[in-house]
Coordinates of C-alpha atoms and ligand atoms in Angstrom, one line a residue:
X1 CA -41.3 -39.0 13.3
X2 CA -43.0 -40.3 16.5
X3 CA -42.5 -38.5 19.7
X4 CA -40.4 -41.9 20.7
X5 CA -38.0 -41.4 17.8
X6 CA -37.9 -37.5 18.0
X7 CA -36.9 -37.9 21.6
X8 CA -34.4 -40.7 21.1
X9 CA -33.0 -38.1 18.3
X10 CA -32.5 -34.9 20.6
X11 CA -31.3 -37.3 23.4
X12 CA -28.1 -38.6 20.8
X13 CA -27.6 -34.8 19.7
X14 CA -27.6 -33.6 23.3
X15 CA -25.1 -36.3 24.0
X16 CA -22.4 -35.3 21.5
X17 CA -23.0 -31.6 23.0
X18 CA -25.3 -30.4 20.6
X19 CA -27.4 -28.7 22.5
X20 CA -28.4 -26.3 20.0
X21 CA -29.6 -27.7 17.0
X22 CA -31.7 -25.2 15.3
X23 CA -30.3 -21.8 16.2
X24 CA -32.8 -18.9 15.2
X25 CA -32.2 -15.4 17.4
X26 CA -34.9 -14.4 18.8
X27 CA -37.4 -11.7 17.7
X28 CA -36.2 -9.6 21.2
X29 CA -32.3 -10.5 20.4
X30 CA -32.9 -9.5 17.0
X31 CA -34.8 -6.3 17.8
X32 CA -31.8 -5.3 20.3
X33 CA -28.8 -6.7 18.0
X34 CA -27.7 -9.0 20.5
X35 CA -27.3 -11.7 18.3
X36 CA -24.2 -12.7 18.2
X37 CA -23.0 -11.1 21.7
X38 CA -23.6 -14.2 23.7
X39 CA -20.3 -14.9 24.5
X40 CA -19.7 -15.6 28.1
X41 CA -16.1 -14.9 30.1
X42 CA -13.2 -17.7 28.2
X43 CA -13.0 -20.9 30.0
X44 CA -11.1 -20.2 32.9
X45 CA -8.2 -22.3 31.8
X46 CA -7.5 -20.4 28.3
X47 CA -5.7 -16.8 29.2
X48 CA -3.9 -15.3 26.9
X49 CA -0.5 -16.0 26.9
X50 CA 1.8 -14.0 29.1
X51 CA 5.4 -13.8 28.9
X52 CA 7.4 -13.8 31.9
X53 CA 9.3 -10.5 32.5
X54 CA 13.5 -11.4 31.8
X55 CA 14.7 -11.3 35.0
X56 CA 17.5 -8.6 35.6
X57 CA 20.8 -9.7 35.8
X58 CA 22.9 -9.8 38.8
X59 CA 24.3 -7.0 39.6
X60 CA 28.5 -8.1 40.7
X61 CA 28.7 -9.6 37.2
X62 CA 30.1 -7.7 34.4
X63 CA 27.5 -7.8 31.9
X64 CA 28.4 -10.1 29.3
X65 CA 29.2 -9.1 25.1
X66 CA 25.2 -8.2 24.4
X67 CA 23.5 -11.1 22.2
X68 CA 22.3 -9.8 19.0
X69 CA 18.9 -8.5 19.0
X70 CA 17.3 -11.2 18.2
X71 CA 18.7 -13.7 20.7
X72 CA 18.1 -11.7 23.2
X73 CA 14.4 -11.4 22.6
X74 CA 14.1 -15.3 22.0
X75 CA 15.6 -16.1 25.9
X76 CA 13.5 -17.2 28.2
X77 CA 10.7 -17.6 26.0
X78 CA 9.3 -20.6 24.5
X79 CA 8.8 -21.1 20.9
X80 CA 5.4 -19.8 21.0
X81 CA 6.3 -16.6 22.5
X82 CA 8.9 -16.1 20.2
X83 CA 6.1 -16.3 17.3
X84 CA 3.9 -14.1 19.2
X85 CA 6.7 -11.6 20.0
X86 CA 7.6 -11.8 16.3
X87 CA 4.2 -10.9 15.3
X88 CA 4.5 -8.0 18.0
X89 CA 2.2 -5.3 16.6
X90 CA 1.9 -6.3 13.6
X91 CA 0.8 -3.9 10.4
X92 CA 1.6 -6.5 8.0
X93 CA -1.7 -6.8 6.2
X94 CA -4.6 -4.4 6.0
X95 CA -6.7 -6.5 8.6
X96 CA -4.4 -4.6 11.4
X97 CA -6.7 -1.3 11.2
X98 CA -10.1 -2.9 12.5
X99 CA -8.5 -5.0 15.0
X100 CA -8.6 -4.0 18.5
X101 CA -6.6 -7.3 19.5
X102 CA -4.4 -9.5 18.0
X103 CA -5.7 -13.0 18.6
X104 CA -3.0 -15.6 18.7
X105 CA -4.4 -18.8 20.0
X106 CA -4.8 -20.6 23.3
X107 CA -4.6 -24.0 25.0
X108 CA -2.2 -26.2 25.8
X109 CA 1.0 -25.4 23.9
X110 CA 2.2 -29.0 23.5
X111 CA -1.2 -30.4 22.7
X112 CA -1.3 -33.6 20.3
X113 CA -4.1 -32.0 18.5
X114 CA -4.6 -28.6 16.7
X115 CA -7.8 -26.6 15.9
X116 CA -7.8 -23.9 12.7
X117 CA -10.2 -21.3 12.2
X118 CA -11.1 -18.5 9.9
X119 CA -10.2 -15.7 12.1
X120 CA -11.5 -13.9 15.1
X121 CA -14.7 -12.4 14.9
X122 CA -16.2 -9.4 17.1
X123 CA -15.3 -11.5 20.7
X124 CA -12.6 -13.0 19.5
X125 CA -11.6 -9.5 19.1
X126 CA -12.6 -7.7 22.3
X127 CA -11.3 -10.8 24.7
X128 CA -8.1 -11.7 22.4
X129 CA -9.3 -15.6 22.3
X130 CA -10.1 -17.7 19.7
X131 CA -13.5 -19.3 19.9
X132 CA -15.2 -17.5 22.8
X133 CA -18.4 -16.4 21.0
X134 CA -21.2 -18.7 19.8
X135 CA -19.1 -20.6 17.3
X136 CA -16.9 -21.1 20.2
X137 CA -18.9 -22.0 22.4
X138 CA -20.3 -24.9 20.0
X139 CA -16.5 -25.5 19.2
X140 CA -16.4 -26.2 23.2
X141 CA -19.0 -28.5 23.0
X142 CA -17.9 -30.2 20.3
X143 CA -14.6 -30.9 21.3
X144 CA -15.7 -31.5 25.0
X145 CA -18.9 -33.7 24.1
X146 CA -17.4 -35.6 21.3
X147 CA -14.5 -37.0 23.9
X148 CA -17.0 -37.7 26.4
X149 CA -19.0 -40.0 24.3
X150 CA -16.1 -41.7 23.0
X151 CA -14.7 -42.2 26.6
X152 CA -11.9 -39.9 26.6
X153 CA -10.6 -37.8 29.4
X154 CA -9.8 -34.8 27.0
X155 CA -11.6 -31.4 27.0
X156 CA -10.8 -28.2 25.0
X157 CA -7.9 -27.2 26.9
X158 CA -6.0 -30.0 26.4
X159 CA -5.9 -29.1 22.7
X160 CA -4.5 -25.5 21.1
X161 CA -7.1 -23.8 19.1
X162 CA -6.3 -20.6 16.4
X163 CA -6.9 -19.3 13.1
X164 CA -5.6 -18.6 10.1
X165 CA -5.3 -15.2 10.8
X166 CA -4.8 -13.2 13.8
X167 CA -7.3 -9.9 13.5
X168 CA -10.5 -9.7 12.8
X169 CA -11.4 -8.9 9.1
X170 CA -14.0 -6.5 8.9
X171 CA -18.0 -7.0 9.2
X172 CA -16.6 -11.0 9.2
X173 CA -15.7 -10.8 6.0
X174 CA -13.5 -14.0 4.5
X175 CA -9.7 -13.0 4.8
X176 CA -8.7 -12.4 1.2
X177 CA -6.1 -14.9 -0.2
X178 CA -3.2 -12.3 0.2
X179 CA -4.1 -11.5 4.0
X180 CA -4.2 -15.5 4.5
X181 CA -0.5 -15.9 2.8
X182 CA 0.9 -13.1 4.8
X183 CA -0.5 -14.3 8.2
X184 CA -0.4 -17.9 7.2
X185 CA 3.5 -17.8 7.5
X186 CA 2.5 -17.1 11.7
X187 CA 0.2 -20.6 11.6
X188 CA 2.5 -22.4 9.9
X189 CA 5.3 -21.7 12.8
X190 CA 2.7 -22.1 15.5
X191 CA 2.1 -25.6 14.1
X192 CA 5.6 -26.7 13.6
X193 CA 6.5 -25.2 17.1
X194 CA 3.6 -27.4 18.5
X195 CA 4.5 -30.4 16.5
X196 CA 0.8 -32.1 17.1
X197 CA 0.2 -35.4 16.0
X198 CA -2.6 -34.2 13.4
X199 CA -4.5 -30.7 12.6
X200 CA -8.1 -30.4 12.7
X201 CA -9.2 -27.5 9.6
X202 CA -12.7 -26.0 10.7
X203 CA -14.2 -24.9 7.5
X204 CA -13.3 -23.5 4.1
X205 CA -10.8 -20.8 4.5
X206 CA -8.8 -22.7 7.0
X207 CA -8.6 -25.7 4.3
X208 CA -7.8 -23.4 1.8
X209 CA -4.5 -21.9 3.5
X210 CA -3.4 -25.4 4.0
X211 CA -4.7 -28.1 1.7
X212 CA -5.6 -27.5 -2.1
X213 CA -7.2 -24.2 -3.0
X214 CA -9.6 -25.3 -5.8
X215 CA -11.7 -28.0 -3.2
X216 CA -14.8 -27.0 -1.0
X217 CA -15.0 -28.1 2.5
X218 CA -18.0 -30.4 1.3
X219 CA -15.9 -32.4 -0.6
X220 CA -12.8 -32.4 1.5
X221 CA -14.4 -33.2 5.1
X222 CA -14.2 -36.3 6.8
X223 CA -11.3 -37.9 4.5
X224 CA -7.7 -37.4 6.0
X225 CA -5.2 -35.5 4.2
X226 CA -1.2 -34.2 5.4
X227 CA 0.5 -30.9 6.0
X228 CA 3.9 -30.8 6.1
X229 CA 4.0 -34.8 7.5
X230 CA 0.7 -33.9 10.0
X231 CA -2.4 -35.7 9.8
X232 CA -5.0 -33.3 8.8
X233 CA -8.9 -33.6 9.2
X234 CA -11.1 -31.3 7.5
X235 CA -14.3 -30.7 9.3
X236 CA -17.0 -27.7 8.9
X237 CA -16.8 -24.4 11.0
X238 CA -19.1 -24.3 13.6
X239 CA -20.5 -21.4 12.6
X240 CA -21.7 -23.1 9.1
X241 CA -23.7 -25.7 11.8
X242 CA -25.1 -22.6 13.9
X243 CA -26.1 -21.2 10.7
X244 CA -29.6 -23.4 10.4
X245 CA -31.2 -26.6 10.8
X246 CA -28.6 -29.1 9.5
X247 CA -28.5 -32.2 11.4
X248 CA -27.0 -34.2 8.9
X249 CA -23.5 -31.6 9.0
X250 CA -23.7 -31.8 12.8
X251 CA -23.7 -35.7 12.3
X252 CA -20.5 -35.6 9.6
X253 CA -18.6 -33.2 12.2
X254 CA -19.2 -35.4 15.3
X255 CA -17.5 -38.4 12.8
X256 CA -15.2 -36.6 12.1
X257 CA -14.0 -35.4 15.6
X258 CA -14.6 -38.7 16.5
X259 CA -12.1 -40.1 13.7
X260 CA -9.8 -37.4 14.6
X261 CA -9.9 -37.8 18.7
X262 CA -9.6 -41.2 18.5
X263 CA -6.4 -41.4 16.0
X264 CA -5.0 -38.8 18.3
X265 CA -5.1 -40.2 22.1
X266 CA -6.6 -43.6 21.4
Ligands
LIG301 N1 -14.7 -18.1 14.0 C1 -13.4 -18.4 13.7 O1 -13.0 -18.9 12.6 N2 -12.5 -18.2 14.6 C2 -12.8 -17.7 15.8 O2 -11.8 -17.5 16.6 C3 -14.1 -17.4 16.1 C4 -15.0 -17.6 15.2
LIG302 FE1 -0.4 -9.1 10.9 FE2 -1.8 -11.3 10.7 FE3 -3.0 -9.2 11.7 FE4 -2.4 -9.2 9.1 S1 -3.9 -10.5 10.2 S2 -2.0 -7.5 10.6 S3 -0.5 -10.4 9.1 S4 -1.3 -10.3 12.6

């Protein structure tokens, strides 16, 4: 390739937000393990979600016949909160004795447009954020440069990003297919409570707990399919394009986020 057309390349990648395009750690990161521990702070908008405290009530009125339990807990909170509360601290699957945090999702809780990932990973874990490590960092660029070039005023927090489950399976192992089904019921309410105008599936697993089992993400990418009446796209996990030098998947994902943006809030 000349230097022209080299350039011209790295210019188009560096305008969908690629800016890494051939990810090797370095001999000193790998010598100190700080591989993947590059994760800066969130983006200031994305905090984990915080439920107001019920406020008391007053105290010259009788209290009234108490709700049962469970209405009680839902008042005041929005259907997302009710999720999260009913997820609480949650022992249902195995992954609950390596997690330090349950990581439930962030941005905007009426977005048009839903993220799925695998499941946290070692940030993820520490910060309780989806996406704040490397993959999530490319995820932001993705999402931020792809709607830039496209000529859209939407950036990650505008959408609602999670995964398919909520704590980190250990040394980033693949949740097995049981852990996905118990913690799958959670995504499946978060999406229905969201009601988005399509899903975006980031990779195998997350295709797997929603579209058919038996098909790799190779296949599957770049072709709409549904979910309970939703659009869905599947695309590849960022950390699949981190993973070497693979221009051409980089290429299919910004298509496909480009497909999927401008269905969405074109
Ligand atoms: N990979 C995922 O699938 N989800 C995250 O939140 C982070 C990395
Ligand atoms: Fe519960 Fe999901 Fe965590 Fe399993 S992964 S313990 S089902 S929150």
């Amino acid at each position: 390739m000349s230097e022209h057309a080299l350039r011209k390349q790295l210019e188009f990648y560096r305008d969908l937000g690629f800016e890494e395009l051939f990810v090797r750690p370095s001999e000193a990161e790998q010598a100190s393990g700080l591989e993947d521990s590059t994760a800066d702070a969130a983006p200031g908008a994305e905090v984990p979600v915080q439920r107001a405290p019920a406020p008391a009530p007053p105290l010259d009125e009788p209290p009234a016949a108490a709700p049962p339990a469970s209405e009680a807990s839902s008042q005041h909170l929005s259907p997302l909160q009710v999720i999260q509360e009913d997820i609480g601290d949650c022992t249902r699957c195995r992954l609950h004795t390596g997690r330090k945090t349950i990581v439930f999702g962030s941005g905007n809780p009426n977005a048009k447009l839903v993220f799925i990932g695998e499941g946290p990973g070692a940030d993820e874990d520490a910060q309780g954020l989806p996406f704040v490590g490397r993959a999530g960092q490319l995820l932001t660029r993705m999402i931020d440069g792809t709607c830039e070039r496209i000529g859209l005023p939407i950036r990650r927090p505008d959408v609602y990003i999670c995964n398919v489950v909520k704590c980190r399976p250990p040394e980033n192992r693949a949740p097995e297919l049981d852990e996905m089904e118990i913690c799958g019921q959670f995504l499946f309410r978060q999406v229905k409570a969201i009601q988005p105008k399509a899903i975006c599936v980031l990779g195998g697993t997350a295709a797997k707990a929603l579209l058919r089992p038996g098909v790799g993400i190779t296949k599957l990418r770049g072709n709409w399919t549904e979910w309970g009446g939703i659009r869905v796209m599947p695309t590849y996990h960022p950390s699949y394009l981190l993973r070497g030098y693979n221009p051409e998947g980089k290429r299919q994902a910004f298509e496909d986020l480009k497909e999927v943006f401008t269905y969405v809030y074109k």
